[in-house]
Coordinates of N, CA, C and O in Angstrom, one line a residue:
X1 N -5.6 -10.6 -16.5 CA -5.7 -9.2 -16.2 C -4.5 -8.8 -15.4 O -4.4 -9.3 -14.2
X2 N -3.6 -8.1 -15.7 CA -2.4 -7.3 -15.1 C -2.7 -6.2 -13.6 O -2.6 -5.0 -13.9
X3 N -2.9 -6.5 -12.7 CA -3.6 -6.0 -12.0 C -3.6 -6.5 -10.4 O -4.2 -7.5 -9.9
X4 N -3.1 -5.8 -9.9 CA -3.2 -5.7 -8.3 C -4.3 -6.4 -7.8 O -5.2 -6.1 -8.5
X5 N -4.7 -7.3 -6.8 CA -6.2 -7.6 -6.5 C -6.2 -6.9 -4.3 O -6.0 -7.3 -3.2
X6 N -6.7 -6.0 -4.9 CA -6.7 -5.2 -3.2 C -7.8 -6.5 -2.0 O -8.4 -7.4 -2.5
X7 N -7.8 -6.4 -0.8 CA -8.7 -7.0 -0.4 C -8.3 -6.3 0.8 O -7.2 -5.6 0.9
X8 N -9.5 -6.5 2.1 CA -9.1 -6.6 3.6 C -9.8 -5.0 3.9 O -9.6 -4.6 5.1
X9 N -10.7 -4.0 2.9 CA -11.3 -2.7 3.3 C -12.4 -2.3 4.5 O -13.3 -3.1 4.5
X10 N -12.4 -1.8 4.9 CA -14.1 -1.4 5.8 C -14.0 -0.2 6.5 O -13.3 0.8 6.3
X11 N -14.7 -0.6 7.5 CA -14.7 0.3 9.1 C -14.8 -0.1 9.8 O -15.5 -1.1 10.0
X12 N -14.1 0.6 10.7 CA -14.0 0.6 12.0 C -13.8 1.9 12.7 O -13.7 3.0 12.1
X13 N -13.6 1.9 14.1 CA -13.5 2.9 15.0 C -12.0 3.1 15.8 O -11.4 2.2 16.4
X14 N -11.8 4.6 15.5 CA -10.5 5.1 16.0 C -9.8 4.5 16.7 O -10.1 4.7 17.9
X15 N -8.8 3.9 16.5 CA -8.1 3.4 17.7 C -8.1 1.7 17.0 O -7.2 1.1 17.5
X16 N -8.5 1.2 16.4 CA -9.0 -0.1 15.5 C -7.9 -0.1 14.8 O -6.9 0.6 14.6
X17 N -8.2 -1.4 14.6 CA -7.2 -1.9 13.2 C -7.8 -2.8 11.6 O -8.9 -3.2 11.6
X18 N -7.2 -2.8 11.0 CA -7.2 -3.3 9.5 C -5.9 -3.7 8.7 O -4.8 -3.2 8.6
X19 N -6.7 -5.1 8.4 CA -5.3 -5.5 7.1 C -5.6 -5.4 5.7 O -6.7 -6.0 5.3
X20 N -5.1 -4.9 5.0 CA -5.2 -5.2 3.7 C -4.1 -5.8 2.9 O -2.9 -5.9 3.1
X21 N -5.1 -6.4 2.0 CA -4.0 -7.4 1.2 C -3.6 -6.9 -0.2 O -4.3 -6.0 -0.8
X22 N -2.8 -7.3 -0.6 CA -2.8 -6.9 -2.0 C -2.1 -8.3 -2.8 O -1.0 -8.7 -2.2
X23 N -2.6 -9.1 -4.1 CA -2.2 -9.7 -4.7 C -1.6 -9.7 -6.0 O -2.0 -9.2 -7.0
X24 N -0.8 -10.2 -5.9 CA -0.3 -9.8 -7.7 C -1.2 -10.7 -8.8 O -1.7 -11.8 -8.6
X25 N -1.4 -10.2 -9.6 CA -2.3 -10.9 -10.8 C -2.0 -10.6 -11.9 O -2.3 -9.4 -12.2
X26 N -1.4 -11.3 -13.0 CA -0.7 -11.0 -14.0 C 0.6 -10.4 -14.6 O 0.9 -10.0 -15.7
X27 N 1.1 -10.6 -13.3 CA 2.2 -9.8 -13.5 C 3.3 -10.5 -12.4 O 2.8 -11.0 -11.4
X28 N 4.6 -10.5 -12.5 CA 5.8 -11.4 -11.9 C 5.9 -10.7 -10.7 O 6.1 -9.5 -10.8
X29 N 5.7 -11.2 -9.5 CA 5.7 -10.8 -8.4 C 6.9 -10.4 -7.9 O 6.9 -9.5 -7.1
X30 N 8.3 -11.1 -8.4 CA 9.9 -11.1 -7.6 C 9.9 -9.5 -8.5 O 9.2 -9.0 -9.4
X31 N 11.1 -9.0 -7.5 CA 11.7 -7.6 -8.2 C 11.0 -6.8 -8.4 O 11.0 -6.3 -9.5
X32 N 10.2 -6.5 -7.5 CA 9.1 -5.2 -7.6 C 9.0 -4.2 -6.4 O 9.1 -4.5 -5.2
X33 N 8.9 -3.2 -6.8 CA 8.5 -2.2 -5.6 C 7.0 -2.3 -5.6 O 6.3 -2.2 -6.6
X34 N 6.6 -2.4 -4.3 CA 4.9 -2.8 -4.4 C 4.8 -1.5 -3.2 O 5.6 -1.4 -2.3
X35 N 3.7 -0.7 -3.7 CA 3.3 0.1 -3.3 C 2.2 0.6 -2.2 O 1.4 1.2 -2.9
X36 N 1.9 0.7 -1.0 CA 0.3 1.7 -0.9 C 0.2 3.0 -0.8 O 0.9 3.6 0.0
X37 N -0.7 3.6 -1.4 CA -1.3 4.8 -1.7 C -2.6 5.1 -1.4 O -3.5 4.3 -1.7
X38 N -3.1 6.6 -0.6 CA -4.4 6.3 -0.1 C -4.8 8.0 -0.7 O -4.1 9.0 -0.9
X39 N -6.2 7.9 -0.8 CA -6.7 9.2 -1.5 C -7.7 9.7 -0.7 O -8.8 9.2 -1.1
X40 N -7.8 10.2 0.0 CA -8.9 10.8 1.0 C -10.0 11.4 0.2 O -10.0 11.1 -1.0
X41 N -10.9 12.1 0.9 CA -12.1 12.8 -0.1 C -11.8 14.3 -0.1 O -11.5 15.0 0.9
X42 N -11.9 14.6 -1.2 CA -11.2 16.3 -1.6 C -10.1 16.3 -1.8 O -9.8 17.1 -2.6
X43 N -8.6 15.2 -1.1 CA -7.9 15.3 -1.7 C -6.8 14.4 -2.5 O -6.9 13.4 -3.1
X44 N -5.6 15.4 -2.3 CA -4.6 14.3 -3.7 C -4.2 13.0 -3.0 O -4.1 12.7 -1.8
X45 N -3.8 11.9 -4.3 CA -3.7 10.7 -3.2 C -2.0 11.1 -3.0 O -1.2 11.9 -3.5
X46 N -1.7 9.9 -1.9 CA -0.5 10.1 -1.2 C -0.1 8.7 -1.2 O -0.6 7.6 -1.1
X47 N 1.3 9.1 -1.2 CA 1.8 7.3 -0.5 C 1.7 7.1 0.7 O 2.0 8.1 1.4
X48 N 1.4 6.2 1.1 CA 1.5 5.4 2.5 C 2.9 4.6 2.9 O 3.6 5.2 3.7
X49 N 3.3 3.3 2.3 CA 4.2 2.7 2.5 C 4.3 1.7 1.1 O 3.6 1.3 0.1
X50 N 5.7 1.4 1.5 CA 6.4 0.4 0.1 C 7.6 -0.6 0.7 O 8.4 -0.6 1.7
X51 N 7.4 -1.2 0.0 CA 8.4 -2.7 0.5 C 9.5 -3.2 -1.6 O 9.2 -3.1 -2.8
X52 N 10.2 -3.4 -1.0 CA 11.3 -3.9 -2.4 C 11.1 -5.7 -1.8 O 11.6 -6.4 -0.9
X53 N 10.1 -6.0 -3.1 CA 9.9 -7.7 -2.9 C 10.9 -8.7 -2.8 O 10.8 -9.9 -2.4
X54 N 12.0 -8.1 -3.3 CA 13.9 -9.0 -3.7 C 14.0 -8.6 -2.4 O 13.6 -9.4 -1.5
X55 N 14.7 -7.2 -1.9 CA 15.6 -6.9 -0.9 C 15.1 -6.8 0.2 O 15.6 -7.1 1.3
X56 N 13.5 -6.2 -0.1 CA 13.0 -6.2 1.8 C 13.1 -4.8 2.0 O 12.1 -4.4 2.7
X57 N 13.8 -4.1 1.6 CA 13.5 -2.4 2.1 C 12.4 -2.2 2.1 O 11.6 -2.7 1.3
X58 N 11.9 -1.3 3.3 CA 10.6 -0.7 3.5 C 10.5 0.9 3.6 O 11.4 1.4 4.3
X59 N 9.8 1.7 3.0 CA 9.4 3.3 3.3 C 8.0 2.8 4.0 O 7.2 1.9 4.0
X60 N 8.2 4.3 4.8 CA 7.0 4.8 5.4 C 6.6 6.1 5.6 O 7.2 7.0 6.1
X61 N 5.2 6.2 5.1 CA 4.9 8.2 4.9 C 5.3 8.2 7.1 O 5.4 7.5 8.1
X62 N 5.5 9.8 6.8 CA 6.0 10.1 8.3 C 4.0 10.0 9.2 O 3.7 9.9 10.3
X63 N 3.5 10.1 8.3 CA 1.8 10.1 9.0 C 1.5 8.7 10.0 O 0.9 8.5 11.1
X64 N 2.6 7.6 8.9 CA 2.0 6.3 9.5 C 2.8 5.5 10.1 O 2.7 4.3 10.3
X65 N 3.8 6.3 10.3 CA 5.0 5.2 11.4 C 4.7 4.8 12.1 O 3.4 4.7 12.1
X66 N 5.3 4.1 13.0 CA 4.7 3.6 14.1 C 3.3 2.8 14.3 O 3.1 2.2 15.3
X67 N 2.4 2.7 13.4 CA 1.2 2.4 13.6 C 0.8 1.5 12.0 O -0.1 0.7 12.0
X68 N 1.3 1.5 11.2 CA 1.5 1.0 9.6 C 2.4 -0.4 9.8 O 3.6 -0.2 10.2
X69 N 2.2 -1.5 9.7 CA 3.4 -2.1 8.9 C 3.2 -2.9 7.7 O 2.2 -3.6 7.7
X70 N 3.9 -2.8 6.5 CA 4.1 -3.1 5.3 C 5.1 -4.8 5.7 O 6.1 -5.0 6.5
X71 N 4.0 -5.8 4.7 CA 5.2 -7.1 5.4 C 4.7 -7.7 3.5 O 3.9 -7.3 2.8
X72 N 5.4 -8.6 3.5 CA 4.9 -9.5 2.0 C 4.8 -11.4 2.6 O 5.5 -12.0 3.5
X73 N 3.9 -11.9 1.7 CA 4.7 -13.6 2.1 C 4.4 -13.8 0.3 O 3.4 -13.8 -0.3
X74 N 5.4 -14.0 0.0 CA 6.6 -14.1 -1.0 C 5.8 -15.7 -1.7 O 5.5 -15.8 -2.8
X75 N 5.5 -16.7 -0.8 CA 5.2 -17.6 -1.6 C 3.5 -17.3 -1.8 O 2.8 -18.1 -2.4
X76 N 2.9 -16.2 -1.3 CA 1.5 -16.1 -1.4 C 1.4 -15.2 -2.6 O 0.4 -15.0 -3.1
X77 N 2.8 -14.4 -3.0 CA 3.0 -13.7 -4.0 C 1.8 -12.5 -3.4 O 1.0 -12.3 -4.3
X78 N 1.7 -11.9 -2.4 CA 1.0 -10.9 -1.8 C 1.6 -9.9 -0.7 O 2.4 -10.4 0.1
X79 N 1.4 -8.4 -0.5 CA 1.7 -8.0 0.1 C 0.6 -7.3 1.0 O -0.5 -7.0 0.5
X80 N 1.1 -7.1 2.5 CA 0.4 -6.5 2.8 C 0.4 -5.6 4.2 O 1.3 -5.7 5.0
X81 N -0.7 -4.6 4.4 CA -0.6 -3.6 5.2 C -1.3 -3.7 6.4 O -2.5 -3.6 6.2
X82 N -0.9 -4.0 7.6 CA -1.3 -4.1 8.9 C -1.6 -2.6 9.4 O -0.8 -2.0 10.2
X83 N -2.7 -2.0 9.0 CA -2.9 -0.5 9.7 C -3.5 -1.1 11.6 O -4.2 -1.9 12.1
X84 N -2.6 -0.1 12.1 CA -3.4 0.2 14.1 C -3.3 1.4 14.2 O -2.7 2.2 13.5
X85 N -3.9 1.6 15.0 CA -4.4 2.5 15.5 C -4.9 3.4 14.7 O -4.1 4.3 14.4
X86 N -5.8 3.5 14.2 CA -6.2 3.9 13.3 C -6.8 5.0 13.5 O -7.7 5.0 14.4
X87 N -6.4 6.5 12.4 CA -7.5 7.5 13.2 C -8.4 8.0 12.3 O -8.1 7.7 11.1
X88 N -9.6 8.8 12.3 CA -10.7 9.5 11.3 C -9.5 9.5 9.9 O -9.5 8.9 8.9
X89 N -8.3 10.6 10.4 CA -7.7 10.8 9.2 C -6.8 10.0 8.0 O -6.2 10.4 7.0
X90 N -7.0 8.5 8.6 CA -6.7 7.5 7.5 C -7.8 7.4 6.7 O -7.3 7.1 5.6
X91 N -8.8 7.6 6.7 CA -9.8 7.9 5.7 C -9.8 8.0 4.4 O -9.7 9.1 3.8
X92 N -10.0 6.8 3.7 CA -9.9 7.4 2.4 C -9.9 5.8 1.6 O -10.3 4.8 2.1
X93 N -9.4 5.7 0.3 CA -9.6 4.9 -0.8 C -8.0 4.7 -0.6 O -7.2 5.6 -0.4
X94 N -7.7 3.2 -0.8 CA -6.5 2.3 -0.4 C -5.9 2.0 -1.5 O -6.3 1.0 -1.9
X95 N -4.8 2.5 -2.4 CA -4.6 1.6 -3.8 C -3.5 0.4 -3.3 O -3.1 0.4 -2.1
X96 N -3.2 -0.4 -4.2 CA -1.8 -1.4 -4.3 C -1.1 -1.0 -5.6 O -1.7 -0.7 -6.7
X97 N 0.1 -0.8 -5.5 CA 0.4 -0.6 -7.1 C 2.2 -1.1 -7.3 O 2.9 -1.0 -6.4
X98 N 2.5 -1.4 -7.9 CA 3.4 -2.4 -8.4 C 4.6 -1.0 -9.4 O 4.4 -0.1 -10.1
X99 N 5.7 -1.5 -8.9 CA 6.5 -0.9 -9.7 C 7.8 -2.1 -10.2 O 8.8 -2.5 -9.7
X100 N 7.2 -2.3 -11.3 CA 7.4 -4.3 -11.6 C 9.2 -4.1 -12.9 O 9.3 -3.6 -14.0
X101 N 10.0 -4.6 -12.2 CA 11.4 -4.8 -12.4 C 12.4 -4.1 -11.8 O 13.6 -4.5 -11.6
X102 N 11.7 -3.0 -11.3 CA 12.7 -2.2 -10.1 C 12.8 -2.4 -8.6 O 11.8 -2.9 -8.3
X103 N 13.5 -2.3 -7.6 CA 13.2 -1.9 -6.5 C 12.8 -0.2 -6.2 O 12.7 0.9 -6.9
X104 N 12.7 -0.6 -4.5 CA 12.2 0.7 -4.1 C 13.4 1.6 -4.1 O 14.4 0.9 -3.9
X105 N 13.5 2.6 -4.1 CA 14.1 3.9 -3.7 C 13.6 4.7 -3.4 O 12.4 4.6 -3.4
X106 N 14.1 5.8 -3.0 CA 14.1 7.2 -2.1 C 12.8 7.4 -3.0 O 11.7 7.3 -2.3
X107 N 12.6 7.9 -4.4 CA 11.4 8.5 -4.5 C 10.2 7.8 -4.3 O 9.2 8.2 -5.0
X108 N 9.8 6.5 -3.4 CA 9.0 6.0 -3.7 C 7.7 5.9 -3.8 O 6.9 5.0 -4.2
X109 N 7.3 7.6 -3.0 CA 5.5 8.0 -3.5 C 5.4 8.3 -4.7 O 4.4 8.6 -5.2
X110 N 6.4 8.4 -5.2 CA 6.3 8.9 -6.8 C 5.6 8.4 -7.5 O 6.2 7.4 -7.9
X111 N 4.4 8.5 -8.1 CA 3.1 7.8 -8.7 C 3.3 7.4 -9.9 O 2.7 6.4 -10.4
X112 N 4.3 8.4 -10.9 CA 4.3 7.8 -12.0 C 5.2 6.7 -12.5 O 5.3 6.1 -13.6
X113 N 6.0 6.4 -11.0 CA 7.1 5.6 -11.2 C 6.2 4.1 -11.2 O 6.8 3.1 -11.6
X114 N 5.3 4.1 -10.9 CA 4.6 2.7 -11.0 C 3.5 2.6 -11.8 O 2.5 3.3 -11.9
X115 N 4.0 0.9 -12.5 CA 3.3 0.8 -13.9 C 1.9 0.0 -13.6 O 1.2 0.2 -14.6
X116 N 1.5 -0.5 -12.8 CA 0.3 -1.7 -12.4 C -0.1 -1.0 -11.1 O 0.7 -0.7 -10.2
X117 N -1.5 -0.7 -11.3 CA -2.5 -0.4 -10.4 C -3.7 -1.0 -9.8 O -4.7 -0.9 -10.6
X118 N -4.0 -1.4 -8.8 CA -5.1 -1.8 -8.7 C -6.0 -1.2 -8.2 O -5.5 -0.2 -7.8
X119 N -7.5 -1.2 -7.9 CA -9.1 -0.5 -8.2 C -9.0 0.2 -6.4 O -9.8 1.0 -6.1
X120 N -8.2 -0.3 -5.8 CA -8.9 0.5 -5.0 C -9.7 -0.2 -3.6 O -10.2 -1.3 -3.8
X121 N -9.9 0.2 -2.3 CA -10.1 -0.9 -1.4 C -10.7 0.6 -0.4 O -9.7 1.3 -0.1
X122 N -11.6 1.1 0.1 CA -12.5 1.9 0.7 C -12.0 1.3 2.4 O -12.3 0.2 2.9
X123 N -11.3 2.4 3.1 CA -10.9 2.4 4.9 C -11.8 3.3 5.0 O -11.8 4.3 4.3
X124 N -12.9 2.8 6.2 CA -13.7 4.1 7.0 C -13.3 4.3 8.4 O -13.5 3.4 9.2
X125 N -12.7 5.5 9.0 CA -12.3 5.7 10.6 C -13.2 6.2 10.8 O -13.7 7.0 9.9
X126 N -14.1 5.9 12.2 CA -14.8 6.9 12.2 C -14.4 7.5 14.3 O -14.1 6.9 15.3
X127 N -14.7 8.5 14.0 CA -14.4 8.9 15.6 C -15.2 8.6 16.6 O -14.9 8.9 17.8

């Protein structure tokens, strides 16, 4: 199966933290822009952060600076997002998604630029 494998979702309370994982499954992990994206309820989903698996560049939505870090370990062929401080308005459905032979660039919420998606991983903040 070609496919992202999400892990590390739940709840917790404001000010909390969470990791999520994301693994590659089916697909060549080197030379990818690996993605997260989160979709709240009611609305559209958004990027969060992205890392270039070769070079190491990192983006970050301006929401989650400071408080977000995007890291990979390369021989676990996994990436992953260290959320803190976490507030109600992280809320939402977590994707991983792979943009597999490219690196990252400037457009990198750009959703259709990435070909492998995975199902999805449920963050609850609660206040």
């Amino acid at each position: 199966q070609v496919q992202p494998v999400e892990t590390g979702g739940g709840s917790v309370q404001a000010g909390g933290s969470l990791r999520l994982s994301c693994a590659a499954s089916g697909y060549t992990y080197s030379r990818n822009c690996m993605g997260w994206f989160r979709q709240a309820p009611g609305k559209e989903r958004e990027g969060v952060a992205a890392l270039s698996t070769e070079i190491g560049i990192i983006y970050y939505a301006d929401s989650v600076k400071g408080r977000f870090v995007i890291a990979q370990d390369n021989a676990k062929n996994t990436v992953y997002l260290q959320m803190n401080s976490l507030k109600p308005e992280d809320t939402g459905v977590y994707f991983c998604a792979a943009r597999t032979g490219v690196p990252c660039s400037g457009a990198w919420y750009y959703e259709p630029g990435y070909n492998v998606w995975g199902q999805g991983t449920q963050v609850t903040v609660s206040s």
